[in-house]
Amino acid sequence: MQLRYSFRLYPSAGQRAALARAFGCARVVFNDALRARETAREQGLGFPKTGDLSKALITDAKKTPERAWLGEVSAVVLQQSLRDLDAAYRNLFDGLKGKRPRMGAPRFKSKRDNRQSIRFTANAAWRITPGKKLRLPKIGDISVRWSRTLPSAPSTVTVVRDAAGRYFASFVVETDASEVLAEATSQVGIDLGLGHFAVPSDGTKVDSPRFLRRAEKRLRKVQRELSRKQKGSANRDKARICVARAHARVADACREFHHQLSTRLIRENQAVAVEDLAVRGLARTRLAKSVHDAGWSAFVSTLEYKAARYGRTFVRIGRFEPTSQVCSVCGVKGGPKPLHIRTWTCGACGAVLDRDVNAAVNVAQAAGLAVTACGAQVRPGPVPAQRREAGTHPKQPTQPVWEQTGIPGL
C-alpha cells in the first residue's frame, strides 16, 4: 500500500520567495486550464485534452512576454498542476456516475487560499542530499526536520504551505508485508462517545481530551484581536497568522492523540470493530461543537488504514445496530434510553450494565468477533426463582422498568 509521510521544512528567505513563485505559477496554469475547459463547455466544443492544454498553456506560453515568468519554475510543477485538474474532473464525473460520493466541480484557486502546494515527481530530479536536506529544482537545498525514517525510497514529494505559514514536505512511499505485526489473541469492539472518547469492550475507558474546548479561551482572544485590526494592514496579516497557529496547535494535538490511541489498539488486538456513526447528522444538533472536537471520522479512518497496514482485521458495523439497547449478557432488547442513563438493569436477566461498555461488547458481537460479556463490567442482579421452586412468583412486567423517553444513545 502507499503511505504518505510529512516532515517540517525550514526554508530560508530566498527559498520562501522561490516557493511562492512556484505556488503562483502552478496556480496560474491550473486556473488557465480550468478557464479553457469551462469556455469550451459553454461554447459546446469538445473537452480539451491535457496534452493540448500543456502545449498551449506551458510550452507556448513561456515564449510570450506575458507568461515568460513560467520558465522560472520547474516544468514538472506545472505539469502536475494539470494532473490535479484532471483528477478533480475525474472525481466529478465518477460522482455523477455513482462510482463515488458526489463532489462539486473544480473551482479557481486564489493566492489567499489557506493551503498552497506543489508536487515534484521523479522526472524533476529532486533528491535527498547526503547532508539530509531536500534538494528541489530551481529552489535549492531546504532544511528538513526528520522525525522518523522513511520505510522505502519515495516516489513523489509535495511541498505544502498551510494557513499558519508552516512548510511541510509530504513523501509518498510504498510499503510491503514486512510491517505486518505478529498475530495477537485479543479482539475488541469500540464504542465512541463524548463523555469518554473511546470505550473498548475490555472494560477500559479513554477520556475525551477536548482539545478545542480547552483552547477556546485562547482562540477567543486571538480572534478578537484579529477583528480589531484594519483590513488590508500588515498588523491584520500578523493577527491572522496568530489565529491560524492557534487552530493548528489544536489540530496537531488532536491528530497526535488519534495516532497514539489507534496505534495502541492495533498493536494489542488482532481484530477491531467500530460503529459507523452518522457524524454529519450529529453535527447538526446541539452537540455539534463536541462532535467536531472529538473527531470520530478522522480517528476511524486512521484506525482503518493502520489495520490494513499491519495485517489486522477492521470491521465497521451498521449505524442502525441497537448497541445501546441490547443486553450483552442475554441479548434481550430493552428499548432506547436517554443519554443521562449511564447504568441500567436488564429486565430479563437482572444484569447491571454499564451503558458504554455494554455497547462496546455489542459492537464486537455484531461484527462477529469472539468477545464475551465478561469484560462488560456487569454484575448479576437478583434473579427470579424458577417456577418449580417454592415461594410466590410475582407477575413479570411486560414493559421496561424505566420510562422510554428521550433520544437513543450515541
PDB file of C-alpha atoms in Angstrom, residues 196-376:
ATOM      1  CA  HIS A 196     -15.429   9.093  27.071  1.00  0.00           C
ATOM      2  CA  PHE A 197     -13.797   9.283  23.652  1.00  0.00           C
ATOM      3  CA  ALA A 198     -13.470   5.511  23.264  1.00  0.00           C
ATOM      4  CA  VAL A 199     -14.626   2.593  25.387  1.00  0.00           C
ATOM      5  CA  PRO A 200     -13.182  -0.786  24.301  1.00  0.00           C
ATOM      6  CA  SER A 201     -15.054  -3.959  25.130  1.00  0.00           C
ATOM      7  CA  ASP A 202     -12.358  -4.996  27.621  1.00  0.00           C
ATOM      8  CA  GLY A 203     -13.812  -2.503  30.094  1.00  0.00           C
ATOM      9  CA  THR A 204     -11.204   0.259  29.904  1.00  0.00           C
ATOM     10  CA  LYS A 205     -12.272   3.823  29.194  1.00  0.00           C
ATOM     11  CA  VAL A 206     -10.351   6.531  27.340  1.00  0.00           C
ATOM     12  CA  ASP A 207     -11.293  10.019  28.451  1.00  0.00           C
ATOM     13  CA  SER A 208     -12.094  12.612  25.815  1.00  0.00           C
ATOM     14  CA  PRO A 209      -9.239  15.166  25.685  1.00  0.00           C
ATOM     15  CA  ARG A 210     -11.496  18.024  24.456  1.00  0.00           C
ATOM     16  CA  PHE A 211      -8.678  19.936  22.784  1.00  0.00           C
ATOM     17  CA  LEU A 212     -10.988  22.530  21.254  1.00  0.00           C
ATOM     18  CA  ARG A 213     -12.863  23.186  24.475  1.00  0.00           C
ATOM     19  CA  ARG A 214      -9.636  23.699  26.402  1.00  0.00           C
ATOM     20  CA  ALA A 215      -8.283  26.102  23.769  1.00  0.00           C
ATOM     21  CA  GLU A 216     -11.449  28.191  23.448  1.00  0.00           C
ATOM     22  CA  LYS A 217     -10.186  30.968  25.724  1.00  0.00           C
ATOM     23  CA  ARG A 218      -7.017  31.395  23.699  1.00  0.00           C
ATOM     24  CA  LEU A 219      -8.920  31.172  20.410  1.00  0.00           C
ATOM     25  CA  ARG A 220     -11.389  33.860  21.509  1.00  0.00           C
ATOM     26  CA  LYS A 221      -8.550  36.191  22.440  1.00  0.00           C
ATOM     27  CA  VAL A 222      -6.652  35.938  19.147  1.00  0.00           C
ATOM     28  CA  GLN A 223      -9.861  36.098  17.109  1.00  0.00           C
ATOM     29  CA  ARG A 224     -10.910  39.255  18.978  1.00  0.00           C
ATOM     30  CA  GLU A 225      -7.522  40.815  18.249  1.00  0.00           C
ATOM     31  CA  LEU A 226      -7.908  39.944  14.562  1.00  0.00           C
ATOM     32  CA  SER A 227     -11.350  41.552  14.353  1.00  0.00           C
ATOM     33  CA  ARG A 228      -9.954  44.848  15.698  1.00  0.00           C
ATOM     34  CA  LYS A 229      -7.252  45.177  13.033  1.00  0.00           C
ATOM     35  CA  GLN A 230      -7.811  47.316   9.962  1.00  0.00           C
ATOM     36  CA  LYS A 231      -8.472  45.306   6.821  1.00  0.00           C
ATOM     37  CA  GLY A 232      -5.560  45.253   4.421  1.00  0.00           C
ATOM     38  CA  SER A 233      -2.998  46.274   7.036  1.00  0.00           C
ATOM     39  CA  ALA A 234       0.188  44.401   7.931  1.00  0.00           C
ATOM     40  CA  ASN A 235      -0.979  44.054  11.532  1.00  0.00           C
ATOM     41  CA  ARG A 236      -4.078  42.235  10.339  1.00  0.00           C
ATOM     42  CA  ASP A 237      -1.900  39.736   8.458  1.00  0.00           C
ATOM     43  CA  LYS A 238       0.111  39.142  11.625  1.00  0.00           C
ATOM     44  CA  ALA A 239      -3.076  38.650  13.652  1.00  0.00           C
ATOM     45  CA  ARG A 240      -4.428  36.248  11.025  1.00  0.00           C
ATOM     46  CA  ILE A 241      -1.296  34.127  11.323  1.00  0.00           C
ATOM     47  CA  CYS A 242      -1.719  34.069  15.122  1.00  0.00           C
ATOM     48  CA  VAL A 243      -5.271  32.756  14.691  1.00  0.00           C
ATOM     49  CA  ALA A 244      -4.116  30.124  12.197  1.00  0.00           C
ATOM     50  CA  ARG A 245      -1.324  28.985  14.507  1.00  0.00           C
ATOM     51  CA  ALA A 246      -3.723  28.681  17.444  1.00  0.00           C
ATOM     52  CA  HIS A 247      -6.027  26.470  15.389  1.00  0.00           C
ATOM     53  CA  ALA A 248      -3.049  24.492  14.057  1.00  0.00           C
ATOM     54  CA  ARG A 249      -1.951  23.651  17.617  1.00  0.00           C
ATOM     55  CA  VAL A 250      -5.414  22.260  18.356  1.00  0.00           C
ATOM     56  CA  ALA A 251      -5.462  20.222  15.140  1.00  0.00           C
ATOM     57  CA  ASP A 252      -1.955  18.864  15.729  1.00  0.00           C
ATOM     58  CA  ALA A 253      -2.767  17.805  19.299  1.00  0.00           C
ATOM     59  CA  CYS A 254      -5.962  16.060  18.175  1.00  0.00           C
ATOM     60  CA  ARG A 255      -4.129  14.285  15.347  1.00  0.00           C
ATOM     61  CA  GLU A 256      -1.373  13.118  17.691  1.00  0.00           C
ATOM     62  CA  PHE A 257      -3.963  11.757  20.132  1.00  0.00           C
ATOM     63  CA  HIS A 258      -5.689   9.822  17.340  1.00  0.00           C
ATOM     64  CA  HIS A 259      -2.401   8.320  16.164  1.00  0.00           C
ATOM     65  CA  GLN A 260      -1.282   7.227  19.617  1.00  0.00           C
ATOM     66  CA  LEU A 261      -4.614   5.640  20.534  1.00  0.00           C
ATOM     67  CA  SER A 262      -5.107   3.911  17.167  1.00  0.00           C
ATOM     68  CA  THR A 263      -1.558   2.522  17.209  1.00  0.00           C
ATOM     69  CA  ARG A 264      -2.042   1.071  20.683  1.00  0.00           C
ATOM     70  CA  LEU A 265      -5.357  -0.553  19.755  1.00  0.00           C
ATOM     71  CA  ILE A 266      -3.939  -2.040  16.557  1.00  0.00           C
ATOM     72  CA  ARG A 267      -0.832  -3.438  18.263  1.00  0.00           C
ATOM     73  CA  GLU A 268      -2.766  -5.050  21.127  1.00  0.00           C
ATOM     74  CA  ASN A 269      -5.682  -6.585  19.175  1.00  0.00           C
ATOM     75  CA  GLN A 270      -5.953  -8.837  16.154  1.00  0.00           C
ATOM     76  CA  ALA A 271      -9.401  -7.538  15.171  1.00  0.00           C
ATOM     77  CA  VAL A 272     -11.043  -4.170  15.842  1.00  0.00           C
ATOM     78  CA  ALA A 273     -14.715  -3.313  15.313  1.00  0.00           C
ATOM     79  CA  VAL A 274     -16.320   0.133  15.394  1.00  0.00           C
ATOM     80  CA  GLU A 275     -19.771   1.511  14.702  1.00  0.00           C
ATOM     81  CA  ASP A 276     -20.494   3.586  11.614  1.00  0.00           C
ATOM     82  CA  LEU A 277     -21.678   6.813  13.244  1.00  0.00           C
ATOM     83  CA  ALA A 278     -23.787   9.431  11.443  1.00  0.00           C
ATOM     84  CA  VAL A 279     -21.326  12.236  12.145  1.00  0.00           C
ATOM     85  CA  ARG A 280     -22.836  14.596   9.580  1.00  0.00           C
ATOM     86  CA  GLY A 281     -26.259  14.266  11.183  1.00  0.00           C
ATOM     87  CA  LEU A 282     -24.931  14.658  14.717  1.00  0.00           C
ATOM     88  CA  ALA A 283     -23.057  17.791  13.633  1.00  0.00           C
ATOM     89  CA  ARG A 284     -26.422  19.474  13.005  1.00  0.00           C
ATOM     90  CA  THR A 285     -27.578  19.048  16.597  1.00  0.00           C
ATOM     91  CA  ARG A 286     -26.813  20.941  19.784  1.00  0.00           C
ATOM     92  CA  LEU A 287     -23.825  18.627  20.244  1.00  0.00           C
ATOM     93  CA  ALA A 288     -22.153  19.907  17.069  1.00  0.00           C
ATOM     94  CA  LYS A 289     -19.111  21.512  18.715  1.00  0.00           C
ATOM     95  CA  SER A 290     -18.437  18.474  20.885  1.00  0.00           C
ATOM     96  CA  VAL A 291     -18.824  16.132  17.898  1.00  0.00           C
ATOM     97  CA  HIS A 292     -16.332  18.123  15.827  1.00  0.00           C
ATOM     98  CA  ASP A 293     -13.993  18.366  18.800  1.00  0.00           C
ATOM     99  CA  ALA A 294     -13.922  14.575  19.167  1.00  0.00           C
ATOM    100  CA  GLY A 295     -13.011  13.946  15.523  1.00  0.00           C
ATOM    101  CA  TRP A 296     -14.561  10.469  15.237  1.00  0.00           C
ATOM    102  CA  SER A 297     -14.253  10.255  11.450  1.00  0.00           C
ATOM    103  CA  ALA A 298     -10.542  11.063  11.469  1.00  0.00           C
ATOM    104  CA  PHE A 299      -9.916   8.521  14.217  1.00  0.00           C
ATOM    105  CA  VAL A 300     -11.829   5.741  12.446  1.00  0.00           C
ATOM    106  CA  SER A 301     -10.028   6.459   9.165  1.00  0.00           C
ATOM    107  CA  THR A 302      -6.676   6.305  10.960  1.00  0.00           C
ATOM    108  CA  LEU A 303      -7.680   3.046  12.625  1.00  0.00           C
ATOM    109  CA  GLU A 304      -8.767   1.548   9.317  1.00  0.00           C
ATOM    110  CA  TYR A 305      -5.586   2.269   7.352  1.00  0.00           C
ATOM    111  CA  LYS A 306      -3.352   1.112  10.211  1.00  0.00           C
ATOM    112  CA  ALA A 307      -5.264  -2.169  10.393  1.00  0.00           C
ATOM    113  CA  ALA A 308      -4.641  -2.712   6.674  1.00  0.00           C
ATOM    114  CA  ARG A 309      -1.000  -1.748   7.051  1.00  0.00           C
ATOM    115  CA  TYR A 310      -0.193  -4.038   9.973  1.00  0.00           C
ATOM    116  CA  GLY A 311      -2.270  -7.048   8.921  1.00  0.00           C
ATOM    117  CA  ARG A 312      -5.142  -6.603  11.349  1.00  0.00           C
ATOM    118  CA  THR A 313      -8.871  -7.089  10.792  1.00  0.00           C
ATOM    119  CA  PHE A 314     -11.046  -3.977  10.781  1.00  0.00           C
ATOM    120  CA  VAL A 315     -14.845  -4.253  10.832  1.00  0.00           C
ATOM    121  CA  ARG A 316     -17.333  -1.400  10.597  1.00  0.00           C
ATOM    122  CA  ILE A 317     -20.871  -2.358  11.648  1.00  0.00           C
ATOM    123  CA  GLY A 318     -24.029  -0.564  10.543  1.00  0.00           C
ATOM    124  CA  ARG A 319     -25.125   2.594  12.289  1.00  0.00           C
ATOM    125  CA  PHE A 320     -28.604   1.197  12.950  1.00  0.00           C
ATOM    126  CA  GLU A 321     -27.428  -1.624  15.207  1.00  0.00           C
ATOM    127  CA  PRO A 322     -29.135  -1.161  18.629  1.00  0.00           C
ATOM    128  CA  THR A 323     -25.881  -1.441  20.555  1.00  0.00           C
ATOM    129  CA  SER A 324     -27.118   0.709  23.457  1.00  0.00           C
ATOM    130  CA  GLN A 325     -30.466  -1.072  23.742  1.00  0.00           C
ATOM    131  CA  VAL A 326     -29.494  -4.763  23.783  1.00  0.00           C
ATOM    132  CA  CYS A 327     -28.244  -6.569  26.874  1.00  0.00           C
ATOM    133  CA  SER A 328     -24.834  -8.057  26.086  1.00  0.00           C
ATOM    134  CA  VAL A 329     -25.455 -10.909  28.566  1.00  0.00           C
ATOM    135  CA  CYS A 330     -28.774 -12.344  27.429  1.00  0.00           C
ATOM    136  CA  GLY A 331     -29.378 -10.474  24.157  1.00  0.00           C
ATOM    137  CA  VAL A 332     -32.786  -9.046  25.109  1.00  0.00           C
ATOM    138  CA  LYS A 333     -33.580  -5.642  23.609  1.00  0.00           C
ATOM    139  CA  GLY A 334     -34.705  -3.197  26.268  1.00  0.00           C
ATOM    140  CA  GLY A 335     -35.527  -0.221  24.081  1.00  0.00           C
ATOM    141  CA  PRO A 336     -33.990   3.246  23.662  1.00  0.00           C
ATOM    142  CA  LYS A 337     -32.588   5.065  26.666  1.00  0.00           C
ATOM    143  CA  PRO A 338     -31.962   8.767  27.344  1.00  0.00           C
ATOM    144  CA  LEU A 339     -28.374   9.963  27.365  1.00  0.00           C
ATOM    145  CA  HIS A 340     -28.340  10.560  31.121  1.00  0.00           C
ATOM    146  CA  ILE A 341     -28.896   6.819  31.719  1.00  0.00           C
ATOM    147  CA  ARG A 342     -25.299   5.583  32.103  1.00  0.00           C
ATOM    148  CA  THR A 343     -26.072   2.349  34.003  1.00  0.00           C
ATOM    149  CA  TRP A 344     -29.166   0.221  33.559  1.00  0.00           C
ATOM    150  CA  THR A 345     -30.512  -3.112  34.718  1.00  0.00           C
ATOM    151  CA  CYS A 346     -31.677  -5.733  32.260  1.00  0.00           C
ATOM    152  CA  GLY A 347     -35.287  -6.658  32.974  1.00  0.00           C
ATOM    153  CA  ALA A 348     -34.790 -10.194  31.645  1.00  0.00           C
ATOM    154  CA  CYS A 349     -31.623 -11.469  33.324  1.00  0.00           C
ATOM    155  CA  GLY A 350     -31.118  -8.825  36.015  1.00  0.00           C
ATOM    156  CA  ALA A 351     -27.581  -7.911  34.931  1.00  0.00           C
ATOM    157  CA  VAL A 352     -26.442  -4.412  35.824  1.00  0.00           C
ATOM    158  CA  LEU A 353     -24.793  -2.978  32.699  1.00  0.00           C
ATOM    159  CA  ASP A 354     -22.525  -0.039  32.069  1.00  0.00           C
ATOM    160  CA  ARG A 355     -24.002   1.725  29.047  1.00  0.00           C
ATOM    161  CA  ASP A 356     -20.734   2.363  27.180  1.00  0.00           C
ATOM    162  CA  VAL A 357     -19.023  -0.958  27.897  1.00  0.00           C
ATOM    163  CA  ASN A 358     -22.201  -2.868  27.083  1.00  0.00           C
ATOM    164  CA  ALA A 359     -22.406  -1.034  23.743  1.00  0.00           C
ATOM    165  CA  ALA A 360     -18.766  -1.881  23.005  1.00  0.00           C
ATOM    166  CA  VAL A 361     -19.417  -5.570  23.658  1.00  0.00           C
ATOM    167  CA  ASN A 362     -22.463  -5.436  21.371  1.00  0.00           C
ATOM    168  CA  VAL A 363     -20.343  -3.791  18.660  1.00  0.00           C
ATOM    169  CA  ALA A 364     -17.857  -6.657  18.868  1.00  0.00           C
ATOM    170  CA  GLN A 365     -20.602  -9.286  18.823  1.00  0.00           C
ATOM    171  CA  ALA A 366     -22.354  -7.633  15.866  1.00  0.00           C
ATOM    172  CA  ALA A 367     -19.043  -7.739  13.990  1.00  0.00           C
ATOM    173  CA  GLY A 368     -18.696 -11.468  14.674  1.00  0.00           C
ATOM    174  CA  LEU A 369     -15.696 -11.124  16.971  1.00  0.00           C
ATOM    175  CA  ALA A 370     -15.034 -13.592  19.763  1.00  0.00           C
ATOM    176  CA  VAL A 371     -15.720 -11.164  22.610  1.00  0.00           C
ATOM    177  CA  THR A 372     -17.727 -12.172  25.634  1.00  0.00           C
ATOM    178  CA  ALA A 373     -19.541 -10.033  28.143  1.00  0.00           C
ATOM    179  CA  CYS A 374     -17.031 -10.825  30.861  1.00  0.00           C
ATOM    180  CA  GLY A 375     -15.323  -7.515  30.243  1.00  0.00           C
ATOM    181  CA  ALA A 376     -18.533  -5.524  30.207  1.00  0.00           C
TER     182      ALA A 376
END
